[in-house]
Amino acid sequence: MTSPLRLCVRRRPAGGGEGPDIIVSLSVPSDVGCIEEAVALVARHCFAGASVAERMRFRLQVALSEALANAILRGNREDATKRAAVRVELAADVIRVHVTDEGSGFDPRAVPEPLGPDGIQGAGGRGLFLIRKLVDAVEFNDRGNSICMTLRRR
Amino acid sequence: MAFTQSRQENGVVVVRSDGQLIVGNRHELKELVQGALAAGDRRFVLDFSHTGYIDSSGLGALVTVARQVRELGGEMRLAGLNDDLRSLFELTKLDTLFAIADSPAQALAGF
């Protein structure tokens, strides 16, 4: 079966100026069944040939899985005509992961922390909280339909 | 199949999670545990020794099935979480909600 994911990898030529060394772009259909394969593909490209701590791979996998789930379920509302776009910028000391959906966006400041008694026993509401805890920096665009997660290699 | 179940001699159901427990397969785990509950099982060990990562939907599924098990007078224990997986439970304070054992053998002891 052909994969419904569309992948593009661009490498900066040696001595080719500033910017990330590698840019990985991935287009993901609005189907949560595709998330595991998308995360595996990105992780493979981020860590190919690199001796990184397993901890960093874990953080990236969980954070990207969360961001894609938010994009597909809340942003695109599982609309089969819409896709989520992943763009990963790889440099020597840092990985930046952008996930953008085709929804109208949301206000990340309005999302409550899930650590109160009701939050702990609730079935949902932990996604953004987990992302913030696992990566080094989180930013959103003004519209609120694109998240940028920064992980520093330690 | 990401989840497999086996029944111990003492009646405890061990559910093994292979790969990931995430938004794409969380319903599979819920259906498996709910099926066992409907069949009369009440004691569960969830074995994460072979799990790569869990997302918030997976954590939510665990909260849901644990509540259903408790409401029927049963008990669910988690086992085999490595340091990374355990950190997810600590960050979300879910380590206060679940009985977490180092290994399936330890979870089964005295169950």
Coordinates of N, CA, C and O in Angstrom, one line a residue, chain A residues 32-33 35-36 39-40 54-55 58 61-62 65-66 69 73 114-115 119-130 133-134, chain B residues 19-20 22-26 52-57 59-61 63-64 67 70 82 84-85 87-88 91-94 96-97:
Chain A
V32 N -5.9 10.2 12.3 CA -5.1 9.9 13.4 C -4.3 8.6 13.2 O -3.3 8.4 13.9
G33 N -4.8 7.8 12.4 CA -4.1 6.5 12.1 C -2.8 6.7 11.4 O -2.0 5.8 11.3
I35 N -0.6 9.1 12.4 CA 0.4 9.8 13.2 C 1.6 9.0 13.6 O 2.7 9.5 13.5
E36 N 1.4 7.7 13.9 CA 2.5 6.9 14.3 C 3.6 6.8 13.2 O 4.8 7.0 13.5
V39 N 5.4 10.3 12.8 CA 6.3 10.5 13.9 C 7.6 9.6 13.7 O 8.7 10.1 13.8
A40 N 7.4 8.4 13.3 CA 8.6 7.5 13.0 C 9.4 8.1 11.9 O 10.7 8.0 12.0
E54 N 18.7 9.1 23.9 CA 17.4 8.5 23.6 C 16.3 9.4 24.2 O 15.2 9.4 23.7
R55 N 16.7 10.1 25.3 CA 15.7 11.0 25.9 C 15.2 12.0 25.0 O 14.0 12.4 25.0
F58 N 12.7 10.5 22.5 CA 11.4 10.3 23.2 C 10.6 11.6 23.3 O 9.5 11.6 23.0
Q61 N 9.3 12.5 19.9 CA 8.2 11.6 19.5 C 6.8 12.0 20.1 O 5.8 12.1 19.5
V62 N 6.9 12.2 21.5 CA 5.7 12.5 22.2 C 5.1 13.8 21.8 O 3.9 14.0 21.5
S65 N 3.7 13.8 18.3 CA 2.4 13.0 18.3 C 1.3 13.9 18.8 O 0.2 13.9 18.2
E66 N 1.6 14.6 19.9 CA 0.6 15.5 20.5 C 0.2 16.6 19.5 O -1.0 16.9 19.3
A69 N -1.9 15.3 16.7 CA -3.3 15.0 17.2 C -4.1 16.2 17.3 O -5.3 16.3 16.9
L73 N -7.3 16.6 15.0 CA -8.6 16.5 15.7 C -9.3 17.8 15.9 O -10.5 18.0 15.6
P114 N -3.8 20.8 33.5 CA -4.7 19.7 33.9 C -4.3 19.1 35.2 O -4.4 17.9 35.4
L115 N -3.8 19.9 36.2 CA -3.2 19.3 37.4 C -4.1 19.4 38.6 O -3.8 18.9 39.7
G119 N -8.8 17.7 36.8 CA -7.9 17.5 35.7 C -7.2 16.2 35.7 O -7.1 15.5 34.7
I120 N -6.7 15.8 36.9 CA -5.9 14.6 37.0 C -6.8 13.4 36.7 O -6.4 12.4 36.0
Q121 N -8.1 13.5 37.1 CA -9.0 12.3 36.9 C -9.7 12.4 35.5 O -10.5 11.5 35.2
G122 N -9.5 13.5 34.8 CA -10.2 13.6 33.5 C -9.4 12.8 32.4 O -8.3 12.5 32.5
A123 N -10.2 12.5 31.3 CA -9.6 11.7 30.3 C -8.9 12.5 29.3 O -8.0 12.0 28.5
G124 N -9.1 13.9 29.2 CA -8.4 14.7 28.2 C -7.7 15.9 28.8 O -7.7 16.1 30.0
G125 N -7.2 16.8 27.9 CA -6.7 18.1 28.4 C -5.3 18.1 28.7 O -4.8 19.1 29.3
R126 N -4.5 17.1 28.4 CA -3.1 17.0 28.8 C -2.1 17.3 27.7 O -0.9 17.4 27.9
G127 N -2.6 17.4 26.4 CA -1.8 17.4 25.3 C -0.8 18.6 25.2 O 0.4 18.4 25.2
L128 N -1.4 19.8 25.3 CA -0.5 21.0 25.2 C 0.4 21.1 26.5 O 1.5 21.5 26.4
F129 N -0.2 20.7 27.6 CA 0.6 20.7 28.8 C 1.9 19.8 28.7 O 3.0 20.2 29.0
L130 N 1.7 18.6 28.1 CA 2.8 17.7 27.9 C 3.8 18.3 27.0 O 5.0 18.2 27.2
K133 N 6.0 20.8 28.7 CA 6.9 20.2 29.6 C 8.0 19.4 28.9 O 9.1 19.3 29.5
L134 N 7.8 19.0 27.7 CA 8.8 18.1 27.1 C 9.8 18.8 26.2 O 10.9 18.3 25.9
Chain B
G19 N 4.7 -1.4 21.0 CA 4.8 -0.2 20.2 C 4.3 1.0 20.9 O 4.8 1.2 22.0
Q20 N 3.3 1.7 20.4 CA 2.9 2.9 21.1 C 1.5 2.8 21.6 O 0.7 2.0 21.0
I22 N -1.2 5.5 21.7 CA -1.5 6.8 21.2 C -2.9 7.0 20.7 O -3.7 6.1 20.7
V23 N -3.1 8.2 20.2 CA -4.5 8.6 19.8 C -5.0 7.6 18.7 O -6.2 7.3 18.7
G24 N -4.1 7.0 17.9 CA -4.6 6.2 16.8 C -5.0 4.8 17.2 O -5.7 4.1 16.5
N25 N -4.6 4.3 18.4 CA -5.0 3.0 18.8 C -5.5 2.9 20.2 O -5.7 1.8 20.7
R26 N -5.8 4.0 20.8 CA -6.3 4.0 22.2 C -7.6 3.2 22.4 O -7.8 2.6 23.4
G52 N 7.1 2.0 23.2 CA 8.0 3.1 22.9 C 7.6 4.4 23.6 O 8.4 5.0 24.3
Y53 N 6.4 4.9 23.2 CA 5.9 6.1 23.9 C 4.4 6.1 24.0 O 3.7 5.3 23.4
I54 N 3.9 7.0 24.9 CA 2.5 7.1 25.1 C 2.2 8.6 25.0 O 2.9 9.5 25.4
D55 N 1.0 8.9 24.3 CA 0.7 10.4 24.2 C -0.5 10.6 25.2 O -0.9 9.8 25.9
S56 N -1.0 11.9 25.2 CA -2.0 12.3 26.2 C -3.3 11.5 26.0 O -4.0 11.2 26.9
S57 N -3.6 11.1 24.7 CA -4.8 10.3 24.5 C -4.6 9.0 25.1 O -5.6 8.4 25.6
L59 N -2.7 8.3 27.7 CA -2.9 8.5 29.2 C -4.4 8.6 29.5 O -4.8 8.0 30.5
G60 N -5.1 9.3 28.7 CA -6.5 9.5 28.9 C -7.3 8.2 28.9 O -8.2 7.9 29.7
A61 N -6.9 7.3 27.9 CA -7.5 6.0 27.8 C -7.3 5.2 29.1 O -8.2 4.5 29.6
V63 N -6.8 6.4 32.1 CA -7.6 7.0 33.2 C -9.0 6.4 33.1 O -9.6 6.0 34.1
T64 N -9.5 6.4 31.8 CA -10.9 5.9 31.6 C -11.1 4.5 32.0 O -12.0 4.1 32.8
R67 N -10.9 3.8 35.7 CA -12.1 4.2 36.5 C -13.2 3.1 36.3 O -13.8 2.8 37.3
R70 N -12.3 0.2 38.5 CA -12.6 0.6 39.9 C -14.1 0.5 40.2 O -14.5 0.0 41.2
N82 N 9.6 2.4 31.6 CA 11.0 2.9 31.7 C 11.0 4.3 32.2 O 9.9 4.9 32.5
D84 N 11.6 7.2 30.9 CA 10.9 8.2 30.0 C 9.4 8.1 30.2 O 8.7 9.1 30.4
L85 N 8.9 6.8 30.1 CA 7.4 6.7 30.3 C 7.0 7.1 31.6 O 5.9 7.7 31.8
S87 N 8.2 9.3 33.5 CA 8.2 10.8 33.6 C 6.9 11.4 33.1 O 6.5 12.4 33.6
L88 N 6.3 10.7 32.1 CA 5.0 11.2 31.6 C 3.9 11.2 32.8 O 3.1 12.1 32.9
L91 N 4.9 14.0 35.4 CA 4.6 15.3 34.9 C 3.1 15.6 35.0 O 2.7 16.7 35.4
T92 N 2.3 14.6 34.7 CA 0.8 14.8 34.8 C 0.2 14.5 36.1 O -1.0 14.5 36.2
K93 N 1.0 14.1 37.0 CA 0.6 13.6 38.4 C -0.2 12.4 38.3 O -0.9 12.1 39.3
L94 N -0.2 11.7 37.2 CA -1.0 10.4 37.1 C -0.3 9.3 38.0 O -0.9 8.3 38.2
T96 N 0.0 9.6 40.9 CA -0.7 9.5 42.2 C -2.1 8.8 42.0 O -2.7 8.5 43.0
L97 N -2.4 8.5 40.8 CA -3.7 7.9 40.5 C -3.6 6.4 40.3 O -4.5 5.6 40.5

